[in-house]
Tab-separated table of C-alpha atoms in Angstrom:
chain	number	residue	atom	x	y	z
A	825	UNK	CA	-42.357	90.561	-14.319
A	826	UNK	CA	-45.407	89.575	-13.106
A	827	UNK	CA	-48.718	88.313	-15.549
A	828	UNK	CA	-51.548	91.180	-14.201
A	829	UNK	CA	-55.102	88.787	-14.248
A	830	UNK	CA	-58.149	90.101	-15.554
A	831	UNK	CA	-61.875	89.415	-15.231
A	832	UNK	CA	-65.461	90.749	-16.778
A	833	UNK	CA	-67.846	92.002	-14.004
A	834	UNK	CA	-71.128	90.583	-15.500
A	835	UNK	CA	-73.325	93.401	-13.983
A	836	UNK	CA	-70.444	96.673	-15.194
A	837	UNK	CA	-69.288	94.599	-17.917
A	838	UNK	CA	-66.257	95.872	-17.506
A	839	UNK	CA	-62.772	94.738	-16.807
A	840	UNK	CA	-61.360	94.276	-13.491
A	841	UNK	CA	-57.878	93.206	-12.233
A	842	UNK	CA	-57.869	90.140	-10.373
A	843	UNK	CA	-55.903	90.697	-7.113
A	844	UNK	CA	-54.089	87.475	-5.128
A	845	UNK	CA	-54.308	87.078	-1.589
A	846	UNK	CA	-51.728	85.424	0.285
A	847	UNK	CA	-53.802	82.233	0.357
A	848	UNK	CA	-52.647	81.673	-3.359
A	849	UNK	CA	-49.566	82.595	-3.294
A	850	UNK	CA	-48.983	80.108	-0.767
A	851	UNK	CA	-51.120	77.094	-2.268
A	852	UNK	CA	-48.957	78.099	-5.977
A	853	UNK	CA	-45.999	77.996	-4.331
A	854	UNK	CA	-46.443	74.327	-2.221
A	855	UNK	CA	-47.439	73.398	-5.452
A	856	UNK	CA	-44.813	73.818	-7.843
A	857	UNK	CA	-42.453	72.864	-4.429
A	858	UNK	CA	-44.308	69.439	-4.247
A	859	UNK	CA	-43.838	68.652	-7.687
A	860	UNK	CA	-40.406	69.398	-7.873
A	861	UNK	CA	-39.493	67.610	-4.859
A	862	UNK	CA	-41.502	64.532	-6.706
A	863	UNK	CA	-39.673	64.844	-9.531
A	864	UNK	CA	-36.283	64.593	-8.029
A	865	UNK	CA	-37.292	61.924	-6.051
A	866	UNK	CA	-38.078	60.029	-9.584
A	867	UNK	CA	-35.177	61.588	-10.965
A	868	UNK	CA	-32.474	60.353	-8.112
A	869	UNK	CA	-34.032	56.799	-7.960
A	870	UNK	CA	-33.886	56.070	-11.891
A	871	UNK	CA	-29.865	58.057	-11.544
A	872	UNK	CA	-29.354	55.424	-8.762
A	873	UNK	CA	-30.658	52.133	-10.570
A	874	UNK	CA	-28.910	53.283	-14.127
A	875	UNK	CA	-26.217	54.742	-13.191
A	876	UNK	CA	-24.123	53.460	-10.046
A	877	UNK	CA	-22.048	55.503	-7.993
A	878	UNK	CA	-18.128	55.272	-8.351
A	879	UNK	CA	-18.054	53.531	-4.794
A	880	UNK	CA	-20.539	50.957	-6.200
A	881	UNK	CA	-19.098	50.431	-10.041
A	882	UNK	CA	-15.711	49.886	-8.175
A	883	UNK	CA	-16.977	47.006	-6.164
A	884	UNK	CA	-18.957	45.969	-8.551
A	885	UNK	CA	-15.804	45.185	-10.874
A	886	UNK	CA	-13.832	43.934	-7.805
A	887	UNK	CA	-16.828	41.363	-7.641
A	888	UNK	CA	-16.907	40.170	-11.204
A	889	UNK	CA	-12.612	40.035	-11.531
A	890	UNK	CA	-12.962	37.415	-7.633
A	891	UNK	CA	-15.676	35.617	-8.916
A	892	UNK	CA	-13.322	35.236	-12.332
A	893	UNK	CA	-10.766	34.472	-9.935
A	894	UNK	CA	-12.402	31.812	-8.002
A	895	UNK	CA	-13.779	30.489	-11.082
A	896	UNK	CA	-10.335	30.007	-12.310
A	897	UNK	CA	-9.474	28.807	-9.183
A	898	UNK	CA	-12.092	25.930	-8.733
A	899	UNK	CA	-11.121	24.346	-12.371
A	900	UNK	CA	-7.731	23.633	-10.896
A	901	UNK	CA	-8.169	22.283	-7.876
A	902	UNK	CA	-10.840	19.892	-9.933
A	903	UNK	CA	-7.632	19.186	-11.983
A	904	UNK	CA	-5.447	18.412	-8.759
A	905	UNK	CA	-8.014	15.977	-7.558
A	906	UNK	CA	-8.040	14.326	-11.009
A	907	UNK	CA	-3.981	13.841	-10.900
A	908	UNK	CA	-4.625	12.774	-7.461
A	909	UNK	CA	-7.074	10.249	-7.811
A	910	UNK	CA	-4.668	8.519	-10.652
A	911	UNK	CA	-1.732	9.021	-8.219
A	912	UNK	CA	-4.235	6.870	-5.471
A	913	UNK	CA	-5.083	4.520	-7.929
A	914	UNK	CA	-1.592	3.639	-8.629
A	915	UNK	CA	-0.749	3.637	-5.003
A	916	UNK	CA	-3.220	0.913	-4.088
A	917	UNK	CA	-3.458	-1.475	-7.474
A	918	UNK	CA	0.751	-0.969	-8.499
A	919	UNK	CA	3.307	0.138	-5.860
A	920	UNK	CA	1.445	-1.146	-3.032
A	921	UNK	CA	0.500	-4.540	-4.224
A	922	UNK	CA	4.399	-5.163	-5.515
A	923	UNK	CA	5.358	-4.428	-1.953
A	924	UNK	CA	2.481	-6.795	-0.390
A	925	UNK	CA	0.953	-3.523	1.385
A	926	UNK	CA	-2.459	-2.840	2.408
A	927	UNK	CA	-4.388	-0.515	0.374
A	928	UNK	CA	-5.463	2.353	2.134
A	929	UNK	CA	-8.885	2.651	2.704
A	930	UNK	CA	-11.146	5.283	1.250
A	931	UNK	CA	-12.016	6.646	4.483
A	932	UNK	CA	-9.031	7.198	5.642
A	933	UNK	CA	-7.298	9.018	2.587
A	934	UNK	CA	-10.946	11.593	2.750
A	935	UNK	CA	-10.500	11.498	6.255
A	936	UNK	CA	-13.183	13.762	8.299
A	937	UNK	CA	-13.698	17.028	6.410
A	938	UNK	CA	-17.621	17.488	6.301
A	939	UNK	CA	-17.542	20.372	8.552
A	940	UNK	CA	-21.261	21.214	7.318
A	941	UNK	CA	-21.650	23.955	10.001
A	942	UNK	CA	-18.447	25.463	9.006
A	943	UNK	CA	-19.055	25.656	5.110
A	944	UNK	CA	-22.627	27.105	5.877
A	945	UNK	CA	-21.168	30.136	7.898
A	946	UNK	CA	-18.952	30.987	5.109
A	947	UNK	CA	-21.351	31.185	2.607
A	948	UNK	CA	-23.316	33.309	5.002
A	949	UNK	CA	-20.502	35.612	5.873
A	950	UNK	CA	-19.291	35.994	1.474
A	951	UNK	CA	-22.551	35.197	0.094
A	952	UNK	CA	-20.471	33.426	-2.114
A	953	UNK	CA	-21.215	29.679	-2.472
A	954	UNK	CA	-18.647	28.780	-5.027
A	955	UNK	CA	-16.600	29.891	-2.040
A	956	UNK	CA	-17.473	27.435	0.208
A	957	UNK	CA	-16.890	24.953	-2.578
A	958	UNK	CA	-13.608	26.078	-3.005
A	959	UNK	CA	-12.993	25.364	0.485
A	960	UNK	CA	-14.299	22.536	1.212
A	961	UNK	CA	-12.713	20.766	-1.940
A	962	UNK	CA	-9.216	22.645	-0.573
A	963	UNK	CA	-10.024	20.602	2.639
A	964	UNK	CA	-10.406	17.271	0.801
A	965	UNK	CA	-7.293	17.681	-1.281
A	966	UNK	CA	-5.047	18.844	2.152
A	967	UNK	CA	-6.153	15.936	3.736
A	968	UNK	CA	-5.654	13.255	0.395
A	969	UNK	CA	-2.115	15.207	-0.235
A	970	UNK	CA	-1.024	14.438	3.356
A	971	UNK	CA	-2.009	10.726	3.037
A	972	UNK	CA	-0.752	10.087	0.080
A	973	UNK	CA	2.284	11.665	1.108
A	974	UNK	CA	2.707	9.484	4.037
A	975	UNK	CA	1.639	6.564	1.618
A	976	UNK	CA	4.968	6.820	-0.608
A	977	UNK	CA	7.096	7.579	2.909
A	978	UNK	CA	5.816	3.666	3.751
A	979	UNK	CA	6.901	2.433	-0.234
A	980	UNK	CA	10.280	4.021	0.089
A	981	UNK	CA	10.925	2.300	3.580
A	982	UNK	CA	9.194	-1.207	2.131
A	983	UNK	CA	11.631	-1.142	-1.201
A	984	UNK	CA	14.280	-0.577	1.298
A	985	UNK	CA	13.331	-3.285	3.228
A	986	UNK	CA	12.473	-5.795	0.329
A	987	UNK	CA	15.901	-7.734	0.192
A	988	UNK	CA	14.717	-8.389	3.878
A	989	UNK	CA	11.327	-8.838	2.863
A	990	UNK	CA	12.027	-11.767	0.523
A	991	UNK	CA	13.911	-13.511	3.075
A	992	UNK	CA	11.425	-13.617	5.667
A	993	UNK	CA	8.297	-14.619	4.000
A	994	UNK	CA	7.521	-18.132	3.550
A	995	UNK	CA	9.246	-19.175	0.082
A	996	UNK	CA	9.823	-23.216	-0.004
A	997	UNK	CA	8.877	-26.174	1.151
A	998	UNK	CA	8.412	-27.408	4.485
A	999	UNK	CA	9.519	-30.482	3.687
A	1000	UNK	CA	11.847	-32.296	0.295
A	1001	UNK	CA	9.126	-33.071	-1.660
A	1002	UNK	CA	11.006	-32.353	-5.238
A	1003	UNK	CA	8.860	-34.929	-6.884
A	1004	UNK	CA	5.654	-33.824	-5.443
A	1005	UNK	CA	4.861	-37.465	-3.814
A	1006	UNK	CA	4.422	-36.453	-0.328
A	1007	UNK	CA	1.244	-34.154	-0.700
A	1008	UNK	CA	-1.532	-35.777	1.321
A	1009	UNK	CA	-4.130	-32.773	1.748
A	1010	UNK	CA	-4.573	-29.034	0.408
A	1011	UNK	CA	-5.877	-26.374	1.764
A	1012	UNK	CA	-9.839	-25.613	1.439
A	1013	UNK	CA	-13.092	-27.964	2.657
A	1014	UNK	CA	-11.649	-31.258	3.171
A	1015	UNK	CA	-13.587	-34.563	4.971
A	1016	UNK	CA	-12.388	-34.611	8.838
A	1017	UNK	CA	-10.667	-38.038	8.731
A	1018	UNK	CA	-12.071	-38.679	12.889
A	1019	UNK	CA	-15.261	-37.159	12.724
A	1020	UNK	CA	-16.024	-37.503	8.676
A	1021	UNK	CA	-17.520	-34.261	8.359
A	1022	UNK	CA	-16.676	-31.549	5.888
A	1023	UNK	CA	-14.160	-29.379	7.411
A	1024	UNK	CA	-12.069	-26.066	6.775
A	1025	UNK	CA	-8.605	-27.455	6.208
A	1026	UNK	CA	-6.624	-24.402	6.783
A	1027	UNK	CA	-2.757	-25.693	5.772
A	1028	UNK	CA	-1.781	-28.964	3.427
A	1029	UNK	CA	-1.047	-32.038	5.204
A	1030	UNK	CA	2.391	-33.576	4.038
A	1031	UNK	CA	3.183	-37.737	4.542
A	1032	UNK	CA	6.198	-38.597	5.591
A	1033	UNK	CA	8.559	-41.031	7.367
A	1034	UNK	CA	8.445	-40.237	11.238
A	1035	UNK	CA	11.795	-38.409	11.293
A	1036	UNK	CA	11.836	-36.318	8.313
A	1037	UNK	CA	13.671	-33.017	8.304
A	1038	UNK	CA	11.438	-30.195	8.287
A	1039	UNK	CA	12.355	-26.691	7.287
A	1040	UNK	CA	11.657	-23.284	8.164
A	1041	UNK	CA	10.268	-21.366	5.090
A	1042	UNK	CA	11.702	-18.595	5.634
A	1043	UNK	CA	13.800	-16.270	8.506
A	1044	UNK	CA	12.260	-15.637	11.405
A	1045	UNK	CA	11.485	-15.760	15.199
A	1046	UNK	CA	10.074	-19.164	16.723
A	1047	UNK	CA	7.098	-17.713	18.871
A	1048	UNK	CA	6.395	-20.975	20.033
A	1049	UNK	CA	7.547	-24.787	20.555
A	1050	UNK	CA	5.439	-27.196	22.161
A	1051	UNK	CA	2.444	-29.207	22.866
A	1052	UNK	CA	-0.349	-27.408	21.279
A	1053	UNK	CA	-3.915	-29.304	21.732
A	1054	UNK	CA	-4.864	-30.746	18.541
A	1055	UNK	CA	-1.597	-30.143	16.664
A	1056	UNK	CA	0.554	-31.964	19.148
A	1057	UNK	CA	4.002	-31.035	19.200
A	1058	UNK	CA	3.932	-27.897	17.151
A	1059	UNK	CA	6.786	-25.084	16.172
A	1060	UNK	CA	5.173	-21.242	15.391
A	1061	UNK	CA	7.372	-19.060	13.540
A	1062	UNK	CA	6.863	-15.087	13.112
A	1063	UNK	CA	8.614	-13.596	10.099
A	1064	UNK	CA	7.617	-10.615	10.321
A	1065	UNK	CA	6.332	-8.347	7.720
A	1066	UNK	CA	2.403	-9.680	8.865
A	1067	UNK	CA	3.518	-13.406	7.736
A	1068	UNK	CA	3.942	-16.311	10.268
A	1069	UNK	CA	4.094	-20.122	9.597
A	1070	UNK	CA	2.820	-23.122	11.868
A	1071	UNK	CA	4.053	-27.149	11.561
A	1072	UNK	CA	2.423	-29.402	13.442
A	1073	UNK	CA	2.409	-32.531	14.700
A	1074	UNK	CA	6.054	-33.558	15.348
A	1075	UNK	CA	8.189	-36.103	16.087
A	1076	UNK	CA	10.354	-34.002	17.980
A	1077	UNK	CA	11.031	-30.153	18.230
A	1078	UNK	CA	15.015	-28.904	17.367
A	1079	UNK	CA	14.339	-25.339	18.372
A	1080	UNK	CA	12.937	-23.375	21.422
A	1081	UNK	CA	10.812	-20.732	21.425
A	1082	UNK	CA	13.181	-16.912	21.218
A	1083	UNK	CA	14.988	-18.766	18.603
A	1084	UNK	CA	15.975	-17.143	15.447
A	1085	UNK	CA	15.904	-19.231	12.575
A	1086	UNK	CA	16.439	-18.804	8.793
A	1087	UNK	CA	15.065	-20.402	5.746
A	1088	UNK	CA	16.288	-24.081	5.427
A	1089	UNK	CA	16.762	-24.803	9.109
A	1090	UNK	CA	15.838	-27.523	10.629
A	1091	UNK	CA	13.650	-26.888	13.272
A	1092	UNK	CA	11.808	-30.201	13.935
A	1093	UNK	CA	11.006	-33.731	12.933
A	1094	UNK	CA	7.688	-35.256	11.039
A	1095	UNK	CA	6.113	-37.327	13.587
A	1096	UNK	CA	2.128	-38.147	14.910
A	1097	UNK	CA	1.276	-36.466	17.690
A	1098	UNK	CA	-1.817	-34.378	18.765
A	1099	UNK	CA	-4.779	-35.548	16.326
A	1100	UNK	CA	-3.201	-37.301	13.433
A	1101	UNK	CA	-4.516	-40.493	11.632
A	1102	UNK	CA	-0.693	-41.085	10.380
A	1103	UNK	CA	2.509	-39.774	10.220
A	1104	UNK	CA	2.968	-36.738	8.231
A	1105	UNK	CA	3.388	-32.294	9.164
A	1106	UNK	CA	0.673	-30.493	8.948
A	1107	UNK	CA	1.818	-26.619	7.344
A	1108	UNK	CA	0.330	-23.609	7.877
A	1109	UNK	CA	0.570	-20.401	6.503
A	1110	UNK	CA	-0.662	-17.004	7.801
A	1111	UNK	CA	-1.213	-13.676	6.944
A	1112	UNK	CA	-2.082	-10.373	8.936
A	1113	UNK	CA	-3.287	-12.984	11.474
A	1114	UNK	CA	-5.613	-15.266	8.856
A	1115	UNK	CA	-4.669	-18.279	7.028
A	1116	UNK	CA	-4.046	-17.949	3.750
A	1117	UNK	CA	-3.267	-21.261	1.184
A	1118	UNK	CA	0.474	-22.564	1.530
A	1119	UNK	CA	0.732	-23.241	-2.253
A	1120	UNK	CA	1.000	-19.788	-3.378
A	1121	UNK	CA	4.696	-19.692	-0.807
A	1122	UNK	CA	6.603	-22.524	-2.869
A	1123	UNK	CA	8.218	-19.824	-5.342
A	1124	UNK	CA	11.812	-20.698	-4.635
A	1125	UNK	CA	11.341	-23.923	-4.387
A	1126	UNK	CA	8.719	-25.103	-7.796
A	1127	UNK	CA	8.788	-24.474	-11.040
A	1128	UNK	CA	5.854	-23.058	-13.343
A	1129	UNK	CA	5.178	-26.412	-14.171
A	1130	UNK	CA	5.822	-28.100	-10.933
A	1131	UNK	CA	3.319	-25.498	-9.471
A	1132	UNK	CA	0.375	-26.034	-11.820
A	1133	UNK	CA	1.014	-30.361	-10.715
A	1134	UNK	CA	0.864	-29.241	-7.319
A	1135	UNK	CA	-2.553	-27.102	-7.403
A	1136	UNK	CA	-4.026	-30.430	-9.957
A	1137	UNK	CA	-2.912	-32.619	-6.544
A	1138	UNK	CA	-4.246	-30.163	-4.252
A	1139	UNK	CA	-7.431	-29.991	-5.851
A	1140	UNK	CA	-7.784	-33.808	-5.867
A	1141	UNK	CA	-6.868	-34.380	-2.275
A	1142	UNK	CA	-10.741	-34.882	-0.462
A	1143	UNK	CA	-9.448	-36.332	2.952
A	1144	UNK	CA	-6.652	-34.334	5.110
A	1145	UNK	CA	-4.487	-36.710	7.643
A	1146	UNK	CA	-5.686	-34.631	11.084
């Protein structure tokens, strides 16, 4: 029921209904319509930041359990890379060095993985950076798993080969020398005996009778036999396995060059030739194409004691005999 409106005429003084024109009726009614439209806009906006909708609490939750997830995830693969950094380290400082292998480098067992374009996009597209972590460590690991991999392939076919192995590589001495009397020069800076200058003597210089046997070190393939300036007559033998072994300056050569030859042959005679200031073999010893000193290849042939005599002699030699 509607509220009737009064007012006091001031010249009757009397009471007289108020009557509402359309006017007011419409200005009360856009009022009370503003105001409620207000206060549902207030009303749907604090419902909507309080209180999400089912569609939104779901993903919400979905968010939280794959960010647990990835969470979870991350700590292991930081756990993989720990066992396989050990697993790297005892690749390159034990099974590798027993075998005489290479360590791998660095670079190769990361290999290329900074795809820094590629990472970016994904934590565009997910918005999720621990994402792109994730990946990129995944990356890493694939790459380090496969090397490694291929790593202990190469160890299994090196202790397979390592009966072979020890037969090949330089072991004894060029030359009998049981008494250690024929050392003339080691290896290291020595004082050129022609041009008396300090020189890199890169093998030890043996004296001997012209005519002395002299052995191969070890089994192998003669890659060369003949005059070789500087060295005179000189015998090169490969023995695989990144090792090869030179003698120079011979009397006279006992095997050609395609020959195979195993350790204890005799494949030439001491002599003088090529630039020698005396009759004894110069011996050289290389590795992965460098020379490397001659001493450390006596194994079969010295004793602990016999060794530590020969590196005192070594050590004392100052002139070398070519």
């Amino acid at each position: 029921m509607n509220k009737r409106h009064y007012r006091i005429n001031p010249e009757t003084l009397q009471l007289e209904r108020i009557e509402h024109g359309f006017r007011y009726w419409l200005r009360r009614s856009g009022g009370y319509i503003i105001g409620g439209i207000c206060l549902g806009i207030i009303f749907f906006y604090v419902f909507l930041y309080f209180f999400p909708s089912p569609r939104e609490a779901s993903l919400m939750q979905y968010n939280r359990n794959l960010s647990a997830q990835l969470d979870v995830m991350n700590r292991q693969v930081d756990q993989m890379q720990i066992v396989l950094a050990d697993l790297s380290q005892r690749d390159d400082n034990l099974y590798r060095a027993m075998l005489g292998a290479e360590p791998i480098p660095l670079s190769a067992r990361m290999g290329e993985t900074q795809q820094i374009a590629y990472y970016d996009s994904i934590a565009r597209m997910t918005n999720l950076q621990l994402a792109a972590d994730i990946q990129r460590k995944v990356d890493v690991l694939e790459k380090e798993l496969y090397v490694q991999a291929r790593s202990y392939d190469e160890i299994l076919e090196l202790a397979k080969n390592q009966e072979v192995r020890m037969e090949n590589i330089p072991a004894i001495q060029p030359v009998l020398n049981k008494d250690l009397k024929r050392m003339a020069s080691g290896y290291g800076w020595r004082v050129d005996p022609v041009y008396h200058i300090r020189r890199f003597h890169e093998g030890m210089d043996f004296s001997a009778p012209v005519g002395t046997d002299i052995f191969a070190t070890g089994n192998g393939t003669v890659t060369f036999a003949g005059w070789k300036q500087g060295y005179g007559q000189t015998v090169e033998i490969d023995h695989g396995f990144g090792y090869a072994t030179r003698y120079a300056h011979c009397h006279k050569l006992l095997v050609r060059t395609g020959r195979k030859v195993k350790r204890g042959d005799v494949i030439a005679l001491v002599g003088n030739t090529g630039k020698s200031t005396g009759p004894h073999l110069h011996y050289e010893v290389h590795y992965q194409g460098k020379p490397i000193d001659p001493r450390n290849y006596y194994f079969y042939d010295l004793s602990p004691e016999d060794y530590d005599k020969m590196v005192q002699l070594a050590g004392n030699m100052g002139n070398m005999m070519d």
